[in-house]
Short mmCIF file of C-alpha atoms in Angstrom, two decimals:
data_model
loop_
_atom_site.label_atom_id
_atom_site.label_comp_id
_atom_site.label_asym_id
_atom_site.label_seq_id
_atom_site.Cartn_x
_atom_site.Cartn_y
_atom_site.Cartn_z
CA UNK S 1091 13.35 -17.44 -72.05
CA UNK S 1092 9.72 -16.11 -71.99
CA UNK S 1093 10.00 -15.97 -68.63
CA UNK S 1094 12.66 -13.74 -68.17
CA UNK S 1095 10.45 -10.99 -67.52
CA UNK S 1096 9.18 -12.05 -64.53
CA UNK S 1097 13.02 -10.86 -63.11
CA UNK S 1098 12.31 -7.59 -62.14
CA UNK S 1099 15.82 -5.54 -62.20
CA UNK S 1100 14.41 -2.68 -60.44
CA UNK S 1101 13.68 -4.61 -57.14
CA UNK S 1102 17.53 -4.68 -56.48
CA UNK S 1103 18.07 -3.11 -53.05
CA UNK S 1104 22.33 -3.39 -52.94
CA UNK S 1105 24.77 -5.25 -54.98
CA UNK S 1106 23.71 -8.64 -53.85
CA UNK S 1107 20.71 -8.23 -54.64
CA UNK S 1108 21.14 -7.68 -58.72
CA UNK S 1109 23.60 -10.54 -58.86
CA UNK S 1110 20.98 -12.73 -57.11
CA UNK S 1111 18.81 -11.47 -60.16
CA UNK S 1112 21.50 -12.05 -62.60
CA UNK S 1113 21.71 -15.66 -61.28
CA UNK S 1114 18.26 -15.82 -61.93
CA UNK S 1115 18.10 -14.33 -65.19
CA UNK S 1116 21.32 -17.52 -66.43
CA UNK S 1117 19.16 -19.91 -64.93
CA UNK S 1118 15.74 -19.08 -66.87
CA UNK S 1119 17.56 -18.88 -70.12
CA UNK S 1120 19.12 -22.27 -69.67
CA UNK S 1121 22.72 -21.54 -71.41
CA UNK S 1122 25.85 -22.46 -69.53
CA UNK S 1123 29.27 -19.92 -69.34
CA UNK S 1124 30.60 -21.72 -72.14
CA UNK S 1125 27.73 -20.47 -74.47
CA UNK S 1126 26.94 -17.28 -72.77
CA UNK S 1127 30.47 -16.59 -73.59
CA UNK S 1128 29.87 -17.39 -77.21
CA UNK S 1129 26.76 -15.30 -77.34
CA UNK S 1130 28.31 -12.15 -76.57
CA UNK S 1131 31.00 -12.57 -79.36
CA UNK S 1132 27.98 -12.90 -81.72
CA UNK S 1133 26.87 -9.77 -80.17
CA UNK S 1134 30.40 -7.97 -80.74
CA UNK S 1135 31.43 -8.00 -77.37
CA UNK S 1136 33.41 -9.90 -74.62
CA UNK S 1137 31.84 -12.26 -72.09
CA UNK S 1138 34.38 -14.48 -70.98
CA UNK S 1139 33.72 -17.79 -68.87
CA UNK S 1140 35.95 -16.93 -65.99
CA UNK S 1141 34.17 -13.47 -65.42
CA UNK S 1142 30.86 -15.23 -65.72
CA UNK S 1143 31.55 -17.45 -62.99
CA UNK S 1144 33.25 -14.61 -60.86
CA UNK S 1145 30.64 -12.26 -60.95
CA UNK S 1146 28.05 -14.77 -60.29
CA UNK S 1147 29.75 -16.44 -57.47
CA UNK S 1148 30.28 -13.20 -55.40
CA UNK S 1149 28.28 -10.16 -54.14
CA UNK S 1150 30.26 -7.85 -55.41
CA UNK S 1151 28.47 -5.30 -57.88
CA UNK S 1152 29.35 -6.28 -61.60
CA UNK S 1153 31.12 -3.53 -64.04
CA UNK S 1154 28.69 -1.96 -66.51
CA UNK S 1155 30.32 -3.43 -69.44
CA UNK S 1156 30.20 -6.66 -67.89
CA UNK S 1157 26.65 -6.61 -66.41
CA UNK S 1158 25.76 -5.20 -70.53
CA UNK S 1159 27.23 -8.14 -72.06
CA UNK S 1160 25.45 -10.23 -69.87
CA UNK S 1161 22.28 -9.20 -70.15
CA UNK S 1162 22.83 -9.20 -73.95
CA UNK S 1163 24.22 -12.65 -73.91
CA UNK S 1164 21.25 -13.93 -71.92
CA UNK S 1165 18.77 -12.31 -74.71
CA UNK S 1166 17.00 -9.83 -72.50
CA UNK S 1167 18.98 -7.08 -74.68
CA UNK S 1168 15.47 -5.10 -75.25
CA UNK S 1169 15.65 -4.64 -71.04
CA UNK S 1170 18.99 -3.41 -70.93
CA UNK S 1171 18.71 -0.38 -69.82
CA UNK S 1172 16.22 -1.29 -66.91
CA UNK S 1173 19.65 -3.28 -65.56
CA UNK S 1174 22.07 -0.57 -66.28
CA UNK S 1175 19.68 1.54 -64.01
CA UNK S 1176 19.19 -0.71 -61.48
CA UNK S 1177 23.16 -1.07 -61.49
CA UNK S 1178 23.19 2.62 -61.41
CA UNK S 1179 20.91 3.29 -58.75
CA UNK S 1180 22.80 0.22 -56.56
CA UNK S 1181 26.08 1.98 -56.69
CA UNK S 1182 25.10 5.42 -55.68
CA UNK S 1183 22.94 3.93 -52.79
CA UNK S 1184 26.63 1.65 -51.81
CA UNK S 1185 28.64 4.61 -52.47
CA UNK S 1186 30.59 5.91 -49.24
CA UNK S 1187 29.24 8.89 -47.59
CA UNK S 1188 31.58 11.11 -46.14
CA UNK S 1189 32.66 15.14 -46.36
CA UNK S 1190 33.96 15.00 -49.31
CA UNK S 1191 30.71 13.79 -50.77
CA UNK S 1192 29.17 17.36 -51.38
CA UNK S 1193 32.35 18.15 -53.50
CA UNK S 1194 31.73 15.26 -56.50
CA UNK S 1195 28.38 16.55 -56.78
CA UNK S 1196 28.78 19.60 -58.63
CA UNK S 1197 31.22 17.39 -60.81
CA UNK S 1198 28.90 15.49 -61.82
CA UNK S 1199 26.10 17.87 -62.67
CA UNK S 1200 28.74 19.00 -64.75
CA UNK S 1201 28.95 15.95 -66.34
CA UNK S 1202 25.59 15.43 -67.04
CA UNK S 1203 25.41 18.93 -68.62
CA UNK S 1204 28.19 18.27 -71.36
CA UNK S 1205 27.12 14.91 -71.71
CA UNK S 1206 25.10 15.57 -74.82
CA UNK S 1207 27.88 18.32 -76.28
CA UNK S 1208 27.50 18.67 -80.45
CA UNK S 1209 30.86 16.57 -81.74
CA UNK S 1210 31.68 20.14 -83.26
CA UNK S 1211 32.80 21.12 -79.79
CA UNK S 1212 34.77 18.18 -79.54
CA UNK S 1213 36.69 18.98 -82.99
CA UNK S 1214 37.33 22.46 -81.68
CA UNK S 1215 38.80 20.98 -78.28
CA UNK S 1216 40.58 18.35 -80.02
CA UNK S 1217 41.89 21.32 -82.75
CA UNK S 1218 43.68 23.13 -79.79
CA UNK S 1219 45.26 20.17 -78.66
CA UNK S 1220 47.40 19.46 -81.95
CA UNK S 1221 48.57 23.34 -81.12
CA UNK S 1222 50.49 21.93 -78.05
CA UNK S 1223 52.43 18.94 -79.87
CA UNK S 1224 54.21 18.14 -83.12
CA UNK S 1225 53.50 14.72 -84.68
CA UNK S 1226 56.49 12.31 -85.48
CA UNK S 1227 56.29 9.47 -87.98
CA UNK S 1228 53.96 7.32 -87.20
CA UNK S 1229 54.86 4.02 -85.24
CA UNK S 1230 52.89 0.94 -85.36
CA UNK S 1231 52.09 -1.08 -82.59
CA UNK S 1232 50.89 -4.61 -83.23
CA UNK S 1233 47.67 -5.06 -85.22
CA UNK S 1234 45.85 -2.08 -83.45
CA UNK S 1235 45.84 1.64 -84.63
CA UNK S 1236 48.99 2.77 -85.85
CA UNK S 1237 50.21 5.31 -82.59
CA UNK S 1238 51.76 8.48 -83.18
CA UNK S 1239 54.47 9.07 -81.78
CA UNK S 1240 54.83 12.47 -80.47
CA UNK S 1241 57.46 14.89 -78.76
CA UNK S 1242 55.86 18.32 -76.41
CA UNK S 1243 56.39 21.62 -77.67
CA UNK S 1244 56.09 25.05 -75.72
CA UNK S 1245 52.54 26.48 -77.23
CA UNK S 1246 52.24 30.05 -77.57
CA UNK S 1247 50.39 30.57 -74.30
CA UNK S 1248 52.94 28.74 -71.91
CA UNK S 1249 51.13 25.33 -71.77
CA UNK S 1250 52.79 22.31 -71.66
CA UNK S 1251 51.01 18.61 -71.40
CA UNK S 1252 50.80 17.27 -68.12
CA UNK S 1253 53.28 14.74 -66.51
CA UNK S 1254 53.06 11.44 -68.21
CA UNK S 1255 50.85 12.57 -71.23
CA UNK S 1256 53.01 12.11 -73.99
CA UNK S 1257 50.54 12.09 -76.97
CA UNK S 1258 48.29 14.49 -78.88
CA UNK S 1259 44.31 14.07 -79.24
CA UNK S 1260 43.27 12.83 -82.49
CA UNK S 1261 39.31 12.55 -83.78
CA UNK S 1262 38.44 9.11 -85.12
CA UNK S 1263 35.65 8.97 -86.66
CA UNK S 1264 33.19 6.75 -88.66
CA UNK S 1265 29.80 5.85 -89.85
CA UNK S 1266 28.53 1.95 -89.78
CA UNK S 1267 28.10 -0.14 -93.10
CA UNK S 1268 24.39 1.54 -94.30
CA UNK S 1269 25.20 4.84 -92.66
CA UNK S 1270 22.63 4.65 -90.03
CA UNK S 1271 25.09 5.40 -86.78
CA UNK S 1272 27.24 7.98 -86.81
CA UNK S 1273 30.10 7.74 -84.28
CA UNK S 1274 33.56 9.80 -82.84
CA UNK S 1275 35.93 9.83 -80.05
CA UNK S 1276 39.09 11.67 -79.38
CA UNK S 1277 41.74 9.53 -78.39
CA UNK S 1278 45.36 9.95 -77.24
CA UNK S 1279 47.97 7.63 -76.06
CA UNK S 1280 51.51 7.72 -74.02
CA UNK S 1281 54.24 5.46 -73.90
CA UNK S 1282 54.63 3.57 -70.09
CA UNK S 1283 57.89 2.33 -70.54
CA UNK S 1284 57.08 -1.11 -70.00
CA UNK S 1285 55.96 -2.41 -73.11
CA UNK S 1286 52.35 -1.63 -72.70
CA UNK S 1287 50.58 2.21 -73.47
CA UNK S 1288 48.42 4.42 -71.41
CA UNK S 1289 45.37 6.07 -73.42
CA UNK S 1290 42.88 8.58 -72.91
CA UNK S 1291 39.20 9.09 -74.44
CA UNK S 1292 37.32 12.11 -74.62
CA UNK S 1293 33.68 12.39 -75.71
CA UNK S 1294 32.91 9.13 -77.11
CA UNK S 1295 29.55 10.20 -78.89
CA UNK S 1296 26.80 7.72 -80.90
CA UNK S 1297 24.06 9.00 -82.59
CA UNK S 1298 21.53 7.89 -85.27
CA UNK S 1299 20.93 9.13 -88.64
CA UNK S 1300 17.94 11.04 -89.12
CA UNK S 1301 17.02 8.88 -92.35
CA UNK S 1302 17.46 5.51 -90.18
CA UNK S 1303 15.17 7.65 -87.88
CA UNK S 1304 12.25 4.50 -86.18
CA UNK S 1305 13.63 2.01 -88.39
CA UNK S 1306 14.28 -0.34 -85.12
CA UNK S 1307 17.95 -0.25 -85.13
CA UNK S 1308 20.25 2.52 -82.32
CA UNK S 1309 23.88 2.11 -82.44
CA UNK S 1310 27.28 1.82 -80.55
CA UNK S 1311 30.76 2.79 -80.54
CA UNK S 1312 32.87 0.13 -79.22
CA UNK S 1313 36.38 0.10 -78.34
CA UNK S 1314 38.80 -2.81 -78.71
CA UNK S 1315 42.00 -3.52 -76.67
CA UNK S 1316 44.47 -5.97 -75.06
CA UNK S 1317 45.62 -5.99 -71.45
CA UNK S 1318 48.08 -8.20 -69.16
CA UNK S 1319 44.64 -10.79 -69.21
CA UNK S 1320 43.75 -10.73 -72.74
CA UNK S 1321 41.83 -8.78 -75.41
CA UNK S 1322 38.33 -7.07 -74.52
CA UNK S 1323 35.87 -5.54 -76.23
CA UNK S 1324 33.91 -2.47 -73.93
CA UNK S 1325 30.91 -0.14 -75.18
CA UNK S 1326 31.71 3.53 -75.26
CA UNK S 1327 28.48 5.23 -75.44
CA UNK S 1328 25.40 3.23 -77.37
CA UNK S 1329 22.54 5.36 -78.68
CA UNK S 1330 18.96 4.73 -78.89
CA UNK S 1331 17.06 4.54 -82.67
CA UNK S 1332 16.88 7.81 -83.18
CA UNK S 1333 18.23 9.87 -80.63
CA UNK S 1334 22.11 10.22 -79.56
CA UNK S 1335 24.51 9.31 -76.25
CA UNK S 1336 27.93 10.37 -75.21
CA UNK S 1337 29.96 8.39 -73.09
CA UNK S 1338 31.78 8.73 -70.21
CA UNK S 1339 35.52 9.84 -71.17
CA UNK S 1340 38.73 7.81 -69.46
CA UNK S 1341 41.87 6.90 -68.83
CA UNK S 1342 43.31 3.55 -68.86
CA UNK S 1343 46.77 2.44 -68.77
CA UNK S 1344 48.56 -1.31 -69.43
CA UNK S 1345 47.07 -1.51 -72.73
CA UNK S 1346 47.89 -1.84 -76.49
CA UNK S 1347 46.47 -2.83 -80.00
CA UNK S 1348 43.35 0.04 -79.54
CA UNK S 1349 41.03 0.40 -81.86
CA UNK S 1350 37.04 1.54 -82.03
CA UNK S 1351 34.52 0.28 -83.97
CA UNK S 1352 30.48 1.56 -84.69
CA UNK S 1353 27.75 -0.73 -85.41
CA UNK S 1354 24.01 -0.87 -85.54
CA UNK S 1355 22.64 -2.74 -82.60
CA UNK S 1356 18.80 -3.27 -81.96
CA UNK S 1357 19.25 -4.64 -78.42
CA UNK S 1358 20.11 -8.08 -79.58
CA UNK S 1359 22.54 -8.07 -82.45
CA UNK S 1360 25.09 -5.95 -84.05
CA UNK S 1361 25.70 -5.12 -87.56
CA UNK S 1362 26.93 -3.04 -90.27
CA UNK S 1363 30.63 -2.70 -88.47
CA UNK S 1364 33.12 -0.68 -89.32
CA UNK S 1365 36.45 0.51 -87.63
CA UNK S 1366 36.66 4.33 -86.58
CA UNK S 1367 39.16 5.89 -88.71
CA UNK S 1368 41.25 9.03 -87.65
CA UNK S 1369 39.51 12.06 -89.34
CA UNK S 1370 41.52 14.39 -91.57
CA UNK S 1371 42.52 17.63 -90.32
#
């Protein structure tokens, strides 16, 4: 695996280009799909076989959380974010150019801006959104979080919740084992009718302790779930020793049994677990 290095990720020109590097980087650690796959569940996260050999037999350019696991899986964790930025870099060169390029820009300027927002902000955001819904009893679903159910009210300023977003934000929050990672992310969830839930996340947000400040070990939130193909594991934002990352928020729908987790991770190995809890209002 010492030669691992010698796979620059940076010299990937389009998306064929870092899978051709990816294949590289399987071959020069030497495991097959059946242990890379086991790997990554060391790791705490999903890697399964099938993807493996799909994103390695195409030229297609992988997902983040499935280029991460990957990487991790392969043991060239501590280069991670060389790949991520190569992945990056790949998809804005591949992305369509057209006129209504100019428009995402300023969207995503934006984005970058509020990207690092205090989770204060994100209790005060999450604080006006229980002002637009009443809670029911709770109503369990599976093994995951327990869901609230939830019925819209008229607030006092005329707002209603938009078509199809049945649930109120809630905070989870938790710190892993020793303390060292603190993590959040507001969360909501709506019924589909089918079985299966929609959800939304909103400023997933990882940051280290100052006491576990150069002691070698960042931090991730992860977020658990099952789909139509099976259960997954995908990181929400993942936070350097010593410093702090938000995540990108979402929306994903066909899913149940949700749940988010925080753990120490040193580019190699997770520990310390623990399962994000909703914070008391």
């Amino acid at each position: 695996m010492g030669e691992q290095r010698d796979i620059d990720p940076s010299r990937a020109q389009d998306a064929a280009g870092l899978v051709a590097l990816m294949r590289q980087l399987r071959e020069r650690s030497g495991l097959t799909y059946r242990r890379l796959e086991q790997r990554a569940a060391e790791q705490g996260v999903v890697l399964a076989r099938s993807t493996v050999c799909d994103v390695l037999g195409r030229d297609a350019l992988p997902r983040p959380e499935v280029l991460e696991a990957f990487v991790v899986a392969c043991g060239d964790g501590a280069r991670l974010g060389e790949w991520l930025e190569a992945r990056r870099r790949v998809a804005e060169r591949e992305a369509p150019a057209g006129p209504a390029a100019p428009a995402v820009e300023p969207r995503r300027r934006a984005w970058v801006r509020r990207r690092y927002v205090w989770p204060a902000v994100a209790v005060a955001v999450l604080g006006l959104a229980y002002g637009v819904f009443v809670v029911l009893p709770d109503r369990p679903d599976g093994d995951g979080e327990r869901l609230p159910r939830v019925a819209a009210t008229a607030a006092t300023s005329g707002t209603t919740p938009a078509a199809g977003r049945g649930g109120a934000f809630s905070l989870f929050e938790a710190r892993s084992a020793k303390g060292a990672t603190v993590a959040s992310v507001g969360y909501r969830y709506w019924d589909t009718g089918d079985g299966w839930y929609g959800i939304e996340y909103v400023m997933p947000y990882s940051r280290d302790d100052r006491e576990a400040y150069d002691d070698g070990w960042g931090g991730r939130l992860l977020m658990h779930y099952e789909d139509r193909t099976g259960r997954h594991t995908v990181v929400l934002a993942g936070n350097p020793d010593g410093g702090q990352r938000a995540g990108a928020d979402g929306v994903r729908h066909g899913m149940r049994n949700v749940w988010f987790e925080v753990c120490d991770f040193d580019g190699r190995q997770a520990r310390g677990c623990q399962r994000l809890r909703k914070a008391r209002s």
